[in-house]
PDB file of C-alpha atoms and ligand atoms in Angstrom:
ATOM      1  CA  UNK A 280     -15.258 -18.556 -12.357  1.00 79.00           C
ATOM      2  CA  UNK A 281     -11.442 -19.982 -13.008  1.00 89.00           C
ATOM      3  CA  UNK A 282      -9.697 -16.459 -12.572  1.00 94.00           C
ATOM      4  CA  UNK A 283      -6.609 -19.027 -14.457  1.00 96.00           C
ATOM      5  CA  UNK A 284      -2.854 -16.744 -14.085  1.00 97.00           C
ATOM      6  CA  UNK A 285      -5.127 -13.617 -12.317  1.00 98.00           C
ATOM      7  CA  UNK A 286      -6.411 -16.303  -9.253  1.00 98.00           C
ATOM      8  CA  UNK A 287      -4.873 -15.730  -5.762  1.00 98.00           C
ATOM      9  CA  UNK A 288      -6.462 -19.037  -4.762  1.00 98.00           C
ATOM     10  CA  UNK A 289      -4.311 -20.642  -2.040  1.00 96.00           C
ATOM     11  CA  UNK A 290      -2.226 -17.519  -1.334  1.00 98.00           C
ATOM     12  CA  UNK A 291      -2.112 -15.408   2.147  1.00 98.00           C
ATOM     13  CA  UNK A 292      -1.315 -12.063   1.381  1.00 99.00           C
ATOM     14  CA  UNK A 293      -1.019  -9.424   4.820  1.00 99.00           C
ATOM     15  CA  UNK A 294      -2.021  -6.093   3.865  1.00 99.00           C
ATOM     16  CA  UNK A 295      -1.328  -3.237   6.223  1.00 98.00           C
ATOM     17  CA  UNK A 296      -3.786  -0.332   7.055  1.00 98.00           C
ATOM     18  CA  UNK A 297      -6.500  -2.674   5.933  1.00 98.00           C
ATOM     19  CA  UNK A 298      -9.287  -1.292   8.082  1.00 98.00           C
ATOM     20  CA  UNK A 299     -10.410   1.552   5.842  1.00 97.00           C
ATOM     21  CA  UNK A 300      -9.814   3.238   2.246  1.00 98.00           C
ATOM     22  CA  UNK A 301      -6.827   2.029  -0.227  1.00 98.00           C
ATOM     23  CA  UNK A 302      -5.850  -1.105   2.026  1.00 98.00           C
ATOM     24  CA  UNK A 303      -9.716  -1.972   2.428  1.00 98.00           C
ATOM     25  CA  UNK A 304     -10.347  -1.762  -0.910  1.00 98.00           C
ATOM     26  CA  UNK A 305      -7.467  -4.445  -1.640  1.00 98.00           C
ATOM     27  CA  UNK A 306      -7.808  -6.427   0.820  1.00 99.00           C
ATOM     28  CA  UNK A 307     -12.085  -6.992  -0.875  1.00 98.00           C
ATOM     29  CA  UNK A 308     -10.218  -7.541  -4.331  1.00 98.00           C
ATOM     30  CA  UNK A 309      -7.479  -9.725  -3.338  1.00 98.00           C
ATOM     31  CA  UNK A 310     -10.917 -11.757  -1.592  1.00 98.00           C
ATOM     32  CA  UNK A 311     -12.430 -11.479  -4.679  1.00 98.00           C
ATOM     33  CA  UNK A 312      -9.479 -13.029  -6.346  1.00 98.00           C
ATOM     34  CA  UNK A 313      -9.387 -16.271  -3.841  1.00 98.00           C
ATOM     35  CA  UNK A 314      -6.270 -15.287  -1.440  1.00 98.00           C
ATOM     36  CA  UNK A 315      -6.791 -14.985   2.351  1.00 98.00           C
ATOM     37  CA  UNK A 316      -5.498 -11.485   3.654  1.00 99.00           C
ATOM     38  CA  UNK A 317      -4.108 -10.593   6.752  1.00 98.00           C
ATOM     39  CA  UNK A 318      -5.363  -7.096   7.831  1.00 98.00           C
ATOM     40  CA  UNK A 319      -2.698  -5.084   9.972  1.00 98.00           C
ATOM     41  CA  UNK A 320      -2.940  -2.044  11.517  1.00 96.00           C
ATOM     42  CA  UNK A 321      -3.585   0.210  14.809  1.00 97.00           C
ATOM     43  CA  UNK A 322      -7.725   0.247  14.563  1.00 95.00           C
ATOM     44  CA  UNK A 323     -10.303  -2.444  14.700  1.00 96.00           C
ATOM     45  CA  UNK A 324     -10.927  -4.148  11.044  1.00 97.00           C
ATOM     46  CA  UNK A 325     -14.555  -4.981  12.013  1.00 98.00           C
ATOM     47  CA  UNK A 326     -15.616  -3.167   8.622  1.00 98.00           C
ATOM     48  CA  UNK A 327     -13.642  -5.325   6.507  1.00 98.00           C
ATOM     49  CA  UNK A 328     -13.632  -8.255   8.259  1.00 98.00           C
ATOM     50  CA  UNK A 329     -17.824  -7.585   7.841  1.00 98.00           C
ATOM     51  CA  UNK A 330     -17.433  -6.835   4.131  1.00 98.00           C
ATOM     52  CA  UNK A 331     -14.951 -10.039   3.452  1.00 98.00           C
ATOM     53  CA  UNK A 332     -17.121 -12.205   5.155  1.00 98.00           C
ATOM     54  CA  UNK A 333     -20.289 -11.546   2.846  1.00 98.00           C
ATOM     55  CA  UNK A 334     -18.215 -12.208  -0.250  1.00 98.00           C
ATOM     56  CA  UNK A 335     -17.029 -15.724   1.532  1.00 98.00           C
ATOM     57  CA  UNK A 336     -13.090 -14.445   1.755  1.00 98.00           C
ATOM     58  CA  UNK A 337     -11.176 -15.374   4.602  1.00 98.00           C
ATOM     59  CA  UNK A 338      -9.752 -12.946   7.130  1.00 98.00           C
ATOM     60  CA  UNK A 339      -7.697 -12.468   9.766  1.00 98.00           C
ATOM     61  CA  UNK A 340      -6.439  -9.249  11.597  1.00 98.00           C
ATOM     62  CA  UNK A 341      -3.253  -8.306  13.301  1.00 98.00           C
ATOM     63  CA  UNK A 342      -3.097  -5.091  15.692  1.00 97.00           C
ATOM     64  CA  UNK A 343       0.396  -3.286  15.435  1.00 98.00           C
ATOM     65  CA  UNK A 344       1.311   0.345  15.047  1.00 98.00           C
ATOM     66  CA  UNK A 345       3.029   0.723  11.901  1.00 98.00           C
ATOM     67  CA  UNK A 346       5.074   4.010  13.282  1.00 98.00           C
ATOM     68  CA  UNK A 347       7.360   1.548  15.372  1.00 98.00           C
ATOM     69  CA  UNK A 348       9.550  -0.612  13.674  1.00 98.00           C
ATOM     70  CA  UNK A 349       9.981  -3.000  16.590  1.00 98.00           C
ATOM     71  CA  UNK A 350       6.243  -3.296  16.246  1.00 98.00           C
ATOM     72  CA  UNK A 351       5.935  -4.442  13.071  1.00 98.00           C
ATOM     73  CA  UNK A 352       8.647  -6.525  13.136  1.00 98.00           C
ATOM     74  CA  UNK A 353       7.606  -8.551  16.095  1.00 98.00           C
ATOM     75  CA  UNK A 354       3.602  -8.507  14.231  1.00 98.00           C
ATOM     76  CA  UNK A 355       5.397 -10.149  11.312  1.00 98.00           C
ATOM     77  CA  UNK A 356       6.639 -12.906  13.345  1.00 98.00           C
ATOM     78  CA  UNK A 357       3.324 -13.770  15.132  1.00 98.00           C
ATOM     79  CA  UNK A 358       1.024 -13.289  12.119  1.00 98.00           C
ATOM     80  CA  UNK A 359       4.275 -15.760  10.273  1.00 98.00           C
ATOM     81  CA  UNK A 360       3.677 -18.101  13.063  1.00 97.00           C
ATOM     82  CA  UNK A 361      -0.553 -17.915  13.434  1.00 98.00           C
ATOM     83  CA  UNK A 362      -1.616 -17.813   9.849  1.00 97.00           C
ATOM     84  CA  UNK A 363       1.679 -18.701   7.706  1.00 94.00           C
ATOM     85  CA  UNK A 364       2.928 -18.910   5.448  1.00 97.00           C
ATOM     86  CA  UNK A 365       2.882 -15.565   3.804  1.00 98.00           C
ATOM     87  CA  UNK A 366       2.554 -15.381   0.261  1.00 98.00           C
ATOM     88  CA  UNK A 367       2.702 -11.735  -0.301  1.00 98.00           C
ATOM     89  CA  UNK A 368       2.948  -8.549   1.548  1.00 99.00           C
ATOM     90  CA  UNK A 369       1.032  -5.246   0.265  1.00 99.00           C
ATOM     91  CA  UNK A 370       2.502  -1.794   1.999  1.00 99.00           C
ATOM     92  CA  UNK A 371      -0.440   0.017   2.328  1.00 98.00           C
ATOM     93  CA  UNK A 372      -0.167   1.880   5.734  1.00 98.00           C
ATOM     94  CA  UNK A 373       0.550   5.456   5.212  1.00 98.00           C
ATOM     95  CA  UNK A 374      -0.075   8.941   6.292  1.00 97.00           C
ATOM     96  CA  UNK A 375       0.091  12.703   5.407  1.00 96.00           C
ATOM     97  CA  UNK A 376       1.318  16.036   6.748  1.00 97.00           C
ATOM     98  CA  UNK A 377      -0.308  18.850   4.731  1.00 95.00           C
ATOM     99  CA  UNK A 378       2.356  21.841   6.376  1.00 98.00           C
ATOM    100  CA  UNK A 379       3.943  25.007   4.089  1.00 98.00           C
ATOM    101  CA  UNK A 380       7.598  24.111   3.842  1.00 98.00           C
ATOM    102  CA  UNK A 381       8.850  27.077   6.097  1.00 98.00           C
ATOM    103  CA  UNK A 382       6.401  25.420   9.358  1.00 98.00           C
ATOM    104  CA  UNK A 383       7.453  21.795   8.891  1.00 98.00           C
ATOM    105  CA  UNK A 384       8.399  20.448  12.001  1.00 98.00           C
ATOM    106  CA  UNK A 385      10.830  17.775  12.623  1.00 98.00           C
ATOM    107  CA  UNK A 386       7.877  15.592  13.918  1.00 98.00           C
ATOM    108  CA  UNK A 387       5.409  16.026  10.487  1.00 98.00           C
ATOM    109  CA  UNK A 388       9.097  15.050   9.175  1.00 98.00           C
ATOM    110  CA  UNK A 389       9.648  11.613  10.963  1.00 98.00           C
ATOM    111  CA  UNK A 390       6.164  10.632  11.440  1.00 98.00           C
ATOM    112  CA  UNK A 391       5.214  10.258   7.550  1.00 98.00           C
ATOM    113  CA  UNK A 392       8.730   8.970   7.162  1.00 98.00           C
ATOM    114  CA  UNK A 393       8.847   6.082   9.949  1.00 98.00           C
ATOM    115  CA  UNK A 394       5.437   4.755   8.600  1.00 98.00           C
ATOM    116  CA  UNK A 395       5.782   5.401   4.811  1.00 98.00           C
ATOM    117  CA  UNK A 396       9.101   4.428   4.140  1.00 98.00           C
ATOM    118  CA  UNK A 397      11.050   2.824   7.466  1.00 98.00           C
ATOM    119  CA  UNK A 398       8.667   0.276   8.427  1.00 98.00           C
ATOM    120  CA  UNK A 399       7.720  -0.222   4.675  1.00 98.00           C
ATOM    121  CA  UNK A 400      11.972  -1.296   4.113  1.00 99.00           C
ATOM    122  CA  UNK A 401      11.416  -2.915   7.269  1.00 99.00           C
ATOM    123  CA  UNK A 402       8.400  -5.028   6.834  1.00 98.00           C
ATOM    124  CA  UNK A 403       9.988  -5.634   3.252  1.00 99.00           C
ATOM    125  CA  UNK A 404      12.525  -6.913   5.284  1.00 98.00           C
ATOM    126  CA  UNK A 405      10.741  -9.249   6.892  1.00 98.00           C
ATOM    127  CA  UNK A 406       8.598 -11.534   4.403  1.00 98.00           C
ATOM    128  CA  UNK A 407      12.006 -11.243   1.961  1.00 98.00           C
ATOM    129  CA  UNK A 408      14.161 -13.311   5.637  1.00 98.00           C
ATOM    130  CA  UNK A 409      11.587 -15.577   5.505  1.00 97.00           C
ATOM    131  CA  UNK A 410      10.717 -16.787   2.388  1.00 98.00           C
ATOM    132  CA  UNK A 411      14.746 -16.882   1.732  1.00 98.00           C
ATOM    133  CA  UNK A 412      15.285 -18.761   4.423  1.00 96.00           C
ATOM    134  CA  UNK A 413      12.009 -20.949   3.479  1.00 95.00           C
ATOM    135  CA  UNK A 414      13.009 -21.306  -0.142  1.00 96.00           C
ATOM    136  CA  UNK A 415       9.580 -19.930  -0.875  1.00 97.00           C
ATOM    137  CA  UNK A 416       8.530 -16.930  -3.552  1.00 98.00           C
ATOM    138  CA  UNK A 417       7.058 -14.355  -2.634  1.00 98.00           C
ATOM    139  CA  UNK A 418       5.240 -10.956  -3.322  1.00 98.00           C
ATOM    140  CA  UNK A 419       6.136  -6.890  -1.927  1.00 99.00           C
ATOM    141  CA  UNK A 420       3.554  -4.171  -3.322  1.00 99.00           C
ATOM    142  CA  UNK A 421       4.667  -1.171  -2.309  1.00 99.00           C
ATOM    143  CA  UNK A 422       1.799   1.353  -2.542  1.00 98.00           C
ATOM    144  CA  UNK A 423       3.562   4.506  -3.932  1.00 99.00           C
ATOM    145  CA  UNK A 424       1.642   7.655  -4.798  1.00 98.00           C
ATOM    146  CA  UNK A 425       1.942  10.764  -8.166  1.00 98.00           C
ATOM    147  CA  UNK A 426       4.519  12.380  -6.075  1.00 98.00           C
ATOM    148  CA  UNK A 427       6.609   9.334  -6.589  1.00 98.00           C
ATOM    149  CA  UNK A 428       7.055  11.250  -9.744  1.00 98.00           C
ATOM    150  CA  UNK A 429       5.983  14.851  -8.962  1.00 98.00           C
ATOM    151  CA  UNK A 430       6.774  17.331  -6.386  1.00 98.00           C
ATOM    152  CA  UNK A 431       3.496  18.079  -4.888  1.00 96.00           C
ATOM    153  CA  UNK A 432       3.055  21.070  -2.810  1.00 94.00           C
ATOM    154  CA  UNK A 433       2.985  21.565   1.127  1.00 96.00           C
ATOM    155  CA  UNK A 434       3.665  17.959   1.550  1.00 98.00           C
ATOM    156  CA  UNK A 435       7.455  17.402   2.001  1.00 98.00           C
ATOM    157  CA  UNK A 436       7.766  14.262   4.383  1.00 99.00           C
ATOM    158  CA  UNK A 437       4.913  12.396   1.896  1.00 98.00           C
ATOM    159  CA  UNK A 438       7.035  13.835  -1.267  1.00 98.00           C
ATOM    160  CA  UNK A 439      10.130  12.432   0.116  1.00 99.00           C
ATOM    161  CA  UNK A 440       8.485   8.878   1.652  1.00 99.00           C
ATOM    162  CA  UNK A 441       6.791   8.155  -1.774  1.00 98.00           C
ATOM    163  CA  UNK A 442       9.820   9.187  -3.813  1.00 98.00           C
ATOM    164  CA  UNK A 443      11.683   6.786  -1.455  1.00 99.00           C
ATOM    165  CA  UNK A 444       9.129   3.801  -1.988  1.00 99.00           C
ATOM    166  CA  UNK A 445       9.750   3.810  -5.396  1.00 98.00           C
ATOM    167  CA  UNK A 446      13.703   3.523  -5.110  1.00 98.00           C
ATOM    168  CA  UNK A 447      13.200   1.125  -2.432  1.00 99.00           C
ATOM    169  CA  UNK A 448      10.776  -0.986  -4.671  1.00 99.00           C
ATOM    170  CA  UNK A 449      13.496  -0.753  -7.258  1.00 99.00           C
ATOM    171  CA  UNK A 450      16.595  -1.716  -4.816  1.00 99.00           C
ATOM    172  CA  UNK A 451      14.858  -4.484  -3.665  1.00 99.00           C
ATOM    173  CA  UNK A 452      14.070  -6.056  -6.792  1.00 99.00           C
ATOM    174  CA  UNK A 453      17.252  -5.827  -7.691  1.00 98.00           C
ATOM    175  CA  UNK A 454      18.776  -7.636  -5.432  1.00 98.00           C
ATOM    176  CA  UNK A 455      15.543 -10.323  -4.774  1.00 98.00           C
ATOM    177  CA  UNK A 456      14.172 -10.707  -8.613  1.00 98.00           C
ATOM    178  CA  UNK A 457      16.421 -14.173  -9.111  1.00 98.00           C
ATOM    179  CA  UNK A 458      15.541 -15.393  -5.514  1.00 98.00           C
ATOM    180  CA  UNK A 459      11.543 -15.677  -6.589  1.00 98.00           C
ATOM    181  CA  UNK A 460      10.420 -12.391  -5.056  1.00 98.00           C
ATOM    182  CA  UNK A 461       8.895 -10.196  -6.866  1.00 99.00           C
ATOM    183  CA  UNK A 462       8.597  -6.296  -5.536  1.00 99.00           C
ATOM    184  CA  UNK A 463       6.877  -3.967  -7.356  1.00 99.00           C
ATOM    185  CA  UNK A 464       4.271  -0.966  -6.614  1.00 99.00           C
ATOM    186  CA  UNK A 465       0.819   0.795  -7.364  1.00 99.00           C
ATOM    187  CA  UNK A 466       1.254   4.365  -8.097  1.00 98.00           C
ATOM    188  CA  UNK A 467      -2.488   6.036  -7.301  1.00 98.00           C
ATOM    189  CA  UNK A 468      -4.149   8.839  -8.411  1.00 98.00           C
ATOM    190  CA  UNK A 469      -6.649  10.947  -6.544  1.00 97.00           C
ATOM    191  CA  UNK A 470      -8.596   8.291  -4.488  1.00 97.00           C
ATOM    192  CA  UNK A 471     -11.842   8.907  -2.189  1.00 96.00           C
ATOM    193  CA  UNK A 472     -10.807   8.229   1.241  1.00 94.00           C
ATOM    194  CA  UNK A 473      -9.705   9.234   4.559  1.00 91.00           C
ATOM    195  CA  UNK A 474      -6.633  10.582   2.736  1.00 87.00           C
ATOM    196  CA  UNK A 475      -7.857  12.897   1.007  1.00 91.00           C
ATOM    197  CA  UNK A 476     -11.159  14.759   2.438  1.00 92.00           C
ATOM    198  CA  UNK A 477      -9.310  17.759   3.158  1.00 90.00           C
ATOM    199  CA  UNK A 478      -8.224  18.462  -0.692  1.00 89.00           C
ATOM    200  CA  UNK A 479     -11.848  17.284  -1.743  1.00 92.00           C
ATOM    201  CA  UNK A 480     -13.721  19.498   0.570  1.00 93.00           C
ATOM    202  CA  UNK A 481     -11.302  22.554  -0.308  1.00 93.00           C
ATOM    203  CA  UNK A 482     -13.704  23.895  -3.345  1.00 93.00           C
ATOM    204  CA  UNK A 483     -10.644  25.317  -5.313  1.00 94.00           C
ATOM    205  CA  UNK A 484      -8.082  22.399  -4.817  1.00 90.00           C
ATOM    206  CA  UNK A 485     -10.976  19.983  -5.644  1.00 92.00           C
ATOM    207  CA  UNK A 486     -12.131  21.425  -9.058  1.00 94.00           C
ATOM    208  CA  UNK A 487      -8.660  21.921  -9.890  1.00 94.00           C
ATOM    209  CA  UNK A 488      -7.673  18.441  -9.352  1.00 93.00           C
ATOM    210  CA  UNK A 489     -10.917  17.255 -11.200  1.00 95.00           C
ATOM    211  CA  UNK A 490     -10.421  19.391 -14.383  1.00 96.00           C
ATOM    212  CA  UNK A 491      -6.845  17.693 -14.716  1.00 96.00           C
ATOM    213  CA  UNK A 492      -7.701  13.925 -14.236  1.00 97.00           C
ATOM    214  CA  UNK A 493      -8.657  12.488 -17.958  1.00 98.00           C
ATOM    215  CA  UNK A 494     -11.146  10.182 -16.525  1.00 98.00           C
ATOM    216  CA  UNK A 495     -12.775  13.204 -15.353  1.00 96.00           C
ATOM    217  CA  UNK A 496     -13.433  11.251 -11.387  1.00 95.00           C
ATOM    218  CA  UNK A 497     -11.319  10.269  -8.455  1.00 96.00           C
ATOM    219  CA  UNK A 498     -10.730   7.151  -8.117  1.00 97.00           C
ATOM    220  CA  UNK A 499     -11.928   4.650  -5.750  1.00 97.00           C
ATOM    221  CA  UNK A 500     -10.170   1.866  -3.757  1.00 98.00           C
ATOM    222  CA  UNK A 501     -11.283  -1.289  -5.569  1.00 98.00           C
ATOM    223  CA  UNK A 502      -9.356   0.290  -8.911  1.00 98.00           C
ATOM    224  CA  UNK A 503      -6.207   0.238  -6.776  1.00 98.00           C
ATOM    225  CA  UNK A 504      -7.606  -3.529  -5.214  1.00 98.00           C
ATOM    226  CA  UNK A 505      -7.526  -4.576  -8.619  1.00 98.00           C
ATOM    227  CA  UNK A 506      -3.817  -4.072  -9.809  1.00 98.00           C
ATOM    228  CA  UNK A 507      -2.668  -5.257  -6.582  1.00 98.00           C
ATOM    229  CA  UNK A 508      -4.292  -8.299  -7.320  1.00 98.00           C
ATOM    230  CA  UNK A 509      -2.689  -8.743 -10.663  1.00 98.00           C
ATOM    231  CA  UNK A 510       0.787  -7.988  -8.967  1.00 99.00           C
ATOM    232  CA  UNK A 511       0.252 -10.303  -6.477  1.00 98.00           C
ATOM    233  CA  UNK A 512      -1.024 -12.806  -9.098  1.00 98.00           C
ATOM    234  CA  UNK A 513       0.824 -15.818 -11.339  1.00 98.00           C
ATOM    235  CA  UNK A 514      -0.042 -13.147 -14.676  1.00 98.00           C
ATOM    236  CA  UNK A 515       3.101 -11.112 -13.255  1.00 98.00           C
ATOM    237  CA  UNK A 516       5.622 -13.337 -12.686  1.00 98.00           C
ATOM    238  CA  UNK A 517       8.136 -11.486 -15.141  1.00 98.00           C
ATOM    239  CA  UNK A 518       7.904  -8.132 -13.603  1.00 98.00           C
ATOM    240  CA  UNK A 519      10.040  -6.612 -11.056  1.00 98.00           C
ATOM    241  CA  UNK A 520      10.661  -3.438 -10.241  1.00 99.00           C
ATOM    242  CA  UNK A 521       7.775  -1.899 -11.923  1.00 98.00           C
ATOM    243  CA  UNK A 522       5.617   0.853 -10.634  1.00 98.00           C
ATOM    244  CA  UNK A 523       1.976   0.806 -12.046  1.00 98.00           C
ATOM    245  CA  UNK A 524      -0.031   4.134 -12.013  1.00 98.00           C
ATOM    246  CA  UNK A 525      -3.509   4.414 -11.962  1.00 98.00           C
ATOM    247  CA  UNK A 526      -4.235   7.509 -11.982  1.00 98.00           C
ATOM    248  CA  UNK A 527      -7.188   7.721 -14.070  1.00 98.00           C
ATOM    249  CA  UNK A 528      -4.669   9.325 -16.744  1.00 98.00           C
ATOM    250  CA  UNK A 529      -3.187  12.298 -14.614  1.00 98.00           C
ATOM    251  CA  UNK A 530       0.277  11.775 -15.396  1.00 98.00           C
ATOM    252  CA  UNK A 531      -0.418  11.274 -19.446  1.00 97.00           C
ATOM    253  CA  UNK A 532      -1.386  14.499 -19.109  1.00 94.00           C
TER     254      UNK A 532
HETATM  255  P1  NAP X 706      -6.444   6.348   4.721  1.00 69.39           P
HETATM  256  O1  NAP X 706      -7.874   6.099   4.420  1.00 69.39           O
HETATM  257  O2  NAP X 706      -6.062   7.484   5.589  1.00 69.39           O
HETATM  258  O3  NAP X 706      -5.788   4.994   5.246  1.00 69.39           O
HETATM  259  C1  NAP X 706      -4.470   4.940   5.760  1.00 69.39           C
HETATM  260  C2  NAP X 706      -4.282   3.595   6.440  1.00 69.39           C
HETATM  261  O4  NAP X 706      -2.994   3.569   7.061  1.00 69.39           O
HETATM  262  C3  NAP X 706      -5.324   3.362   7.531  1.00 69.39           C
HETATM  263  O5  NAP X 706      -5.651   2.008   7.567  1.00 69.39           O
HETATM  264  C4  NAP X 706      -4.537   3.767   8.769  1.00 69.39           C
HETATM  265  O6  NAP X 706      -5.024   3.216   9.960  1.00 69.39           O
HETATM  266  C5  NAP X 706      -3.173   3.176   8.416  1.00 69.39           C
HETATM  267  N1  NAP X 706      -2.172   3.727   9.330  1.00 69.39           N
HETATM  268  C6  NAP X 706      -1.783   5.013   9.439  1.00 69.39           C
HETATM  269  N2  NAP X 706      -0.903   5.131  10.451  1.00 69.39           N
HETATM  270  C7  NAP X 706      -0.751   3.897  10.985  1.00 69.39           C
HETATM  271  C8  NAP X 706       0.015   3.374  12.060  1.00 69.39           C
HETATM  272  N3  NAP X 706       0.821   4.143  12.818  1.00 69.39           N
HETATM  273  N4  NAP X 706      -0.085   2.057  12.333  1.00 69.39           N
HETATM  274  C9  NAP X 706      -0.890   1.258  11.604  1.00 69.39           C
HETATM  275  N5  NAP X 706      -1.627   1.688  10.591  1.00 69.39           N
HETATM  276  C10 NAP X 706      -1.570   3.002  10.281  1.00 69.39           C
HETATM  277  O7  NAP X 706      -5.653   6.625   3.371  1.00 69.39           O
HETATM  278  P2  NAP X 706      -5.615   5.873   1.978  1.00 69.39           P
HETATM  279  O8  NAP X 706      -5.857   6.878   0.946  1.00 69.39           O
HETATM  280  O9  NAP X 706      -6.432   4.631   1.987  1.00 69.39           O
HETATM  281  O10 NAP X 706      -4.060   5.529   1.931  1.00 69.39           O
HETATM  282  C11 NAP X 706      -3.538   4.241   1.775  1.00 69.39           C
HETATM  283  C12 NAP X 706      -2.188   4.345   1.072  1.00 69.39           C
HETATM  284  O11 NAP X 706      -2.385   4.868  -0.236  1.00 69.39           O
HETATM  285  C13 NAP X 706      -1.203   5.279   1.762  1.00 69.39           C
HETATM  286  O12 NAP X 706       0.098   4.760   1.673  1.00 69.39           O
HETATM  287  C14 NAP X 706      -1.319   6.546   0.936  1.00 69.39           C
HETATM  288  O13 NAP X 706      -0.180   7.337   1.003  1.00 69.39           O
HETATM  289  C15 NAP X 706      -1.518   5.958  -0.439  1.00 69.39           C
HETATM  290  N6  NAP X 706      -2.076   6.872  -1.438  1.00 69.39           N
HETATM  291  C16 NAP X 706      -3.322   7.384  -1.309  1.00 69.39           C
HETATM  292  C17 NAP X 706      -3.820   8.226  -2.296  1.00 69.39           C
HETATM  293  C18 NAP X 706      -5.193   8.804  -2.245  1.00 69.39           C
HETATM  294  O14 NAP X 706      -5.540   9.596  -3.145  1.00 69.39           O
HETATM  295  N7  NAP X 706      -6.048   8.466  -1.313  1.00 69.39           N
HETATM  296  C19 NAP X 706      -3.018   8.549  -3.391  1.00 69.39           C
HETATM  297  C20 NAP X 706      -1.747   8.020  -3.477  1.00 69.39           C
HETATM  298  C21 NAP X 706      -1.292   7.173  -2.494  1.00 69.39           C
HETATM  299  P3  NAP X 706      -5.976   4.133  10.913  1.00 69.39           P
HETATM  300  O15 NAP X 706      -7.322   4.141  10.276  1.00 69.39           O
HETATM  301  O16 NAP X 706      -5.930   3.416  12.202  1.00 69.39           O
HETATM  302  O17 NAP X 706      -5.356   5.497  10.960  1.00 69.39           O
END
């Protein structure tokens, strides 16, 4: 099938937190779509390297712990070096601290920060040095969240990291739009995964959250695979800065 400004044919695109949920799910669409990916993170990608091999996508994986900087920095520079050039970079790595505002502790503070939003800027950082330096273009998607926009409750460090993507998504298209990078984010919904089993196996929160989504189900990781795929694609060269939700309507509402 000729996929025509949606192919990723020819394209390696590193996706952290690739081994499960969101980041899975992209990584199978962005397979679908013809790029190679790049799985990073802390656990072993034998799952997705599994599921990319039956649908004849390439794959490679990349061990770092996306909570140190250092880390990710010095991945960037081996995966550069092993599998590179790199196309596009999807921030998908992320964690939550579900705490009431009067417990938070300074830790459920700078843990969700350092991986959310530090070594997000950071990894940024790194593709945006290289493909400067390489005359190249390139792709960010930043994988931002509804409390980009809303406040959320017991959640602070996530409210504040995902508030903080989308500025950072913005700053840095500012300044990299006319150098051939784009940078722009997802925005999901309510997705099934490791993420969030607590809120769907809380009864209350999980009817609550149901009766206010217009699509009437959570969503599942390929949905998110798929605009990735189009912002990593040729289809959206014009756009920068942009934050797509899909939410399955929850913030029309
Ligand atoms: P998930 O299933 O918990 O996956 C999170 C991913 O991040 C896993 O691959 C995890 O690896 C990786 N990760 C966490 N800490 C890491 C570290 N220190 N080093 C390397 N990798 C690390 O959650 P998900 O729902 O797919 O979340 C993916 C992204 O979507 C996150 O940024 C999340 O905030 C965002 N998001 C999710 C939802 C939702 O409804 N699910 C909604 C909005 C936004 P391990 O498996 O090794 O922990």
């Amino acid at each position: 099938m000729d996929l025509g400004a949606f192919s990723l044919a020819d394209r390696t695109v590193m996706v952290t937190g690739a081994n499960t949920g969101i980041g899975q799910g992209i990584a199978l669409s962005i397979g679908r779509a013809g790029g190679k990916v790049i799985g990073v993170g802390r656990s072993s990608m034998q799952e997705t390297a599994s599921r990319m091999a039956e649908i004849g996508a390439e794959f490679v994986e990349e061990r770092a712990d996306l909570g140190s900087v250092a880390e990710a920095q010095a991945m960037f520079a081996r995966a550069w070096s092993a599998h590179g050039p790199i196309d596009g970079l999807v921030n998908n790595a992320g964690i939550i601290k579900r705490v009431d505002a009067v417990d938070f502790t300074e830790d459920d503070w700078d843990s969700v920060m350092d991986i959310n939003l530090k070594t997000m800027f950071f990894l940024s950082q790194s593709i945006g040095k290289q493909a400067i330096a390489a005359g190249r273009a390139a792709r960010v998607v930043n994988i931002a969240s509804m409390l980009s926009f809303q406040g959320g409750i017991r959640v602070a460090s996530y409210t504040a990291s995902k508030s903080g993507v989308l500025g950072i998504t913005r700053l840095l298209a500012n300044e990299w739009a006319a150098r051939g990078i784009n940078v722009n984010a997802v925005a999901p919904g309510y997705i099934e995964t490791n993420n969030t089993e607590a809120l769907r196996n809380d009864p209350d929160r999980s009817a609550a959250i149901l009766g206010r989504i217009p699509a009437g189900r959570w969503g599942v990781p390929s949905d998110i695979g798929d605009a990735a795929v189009f912002l990593l694609a040729p289809a959206s060269n014009y756009m920068h800065g942009a934050v797509i939700p899909v939410d399955g309507g929850w913030l029309a509402r």
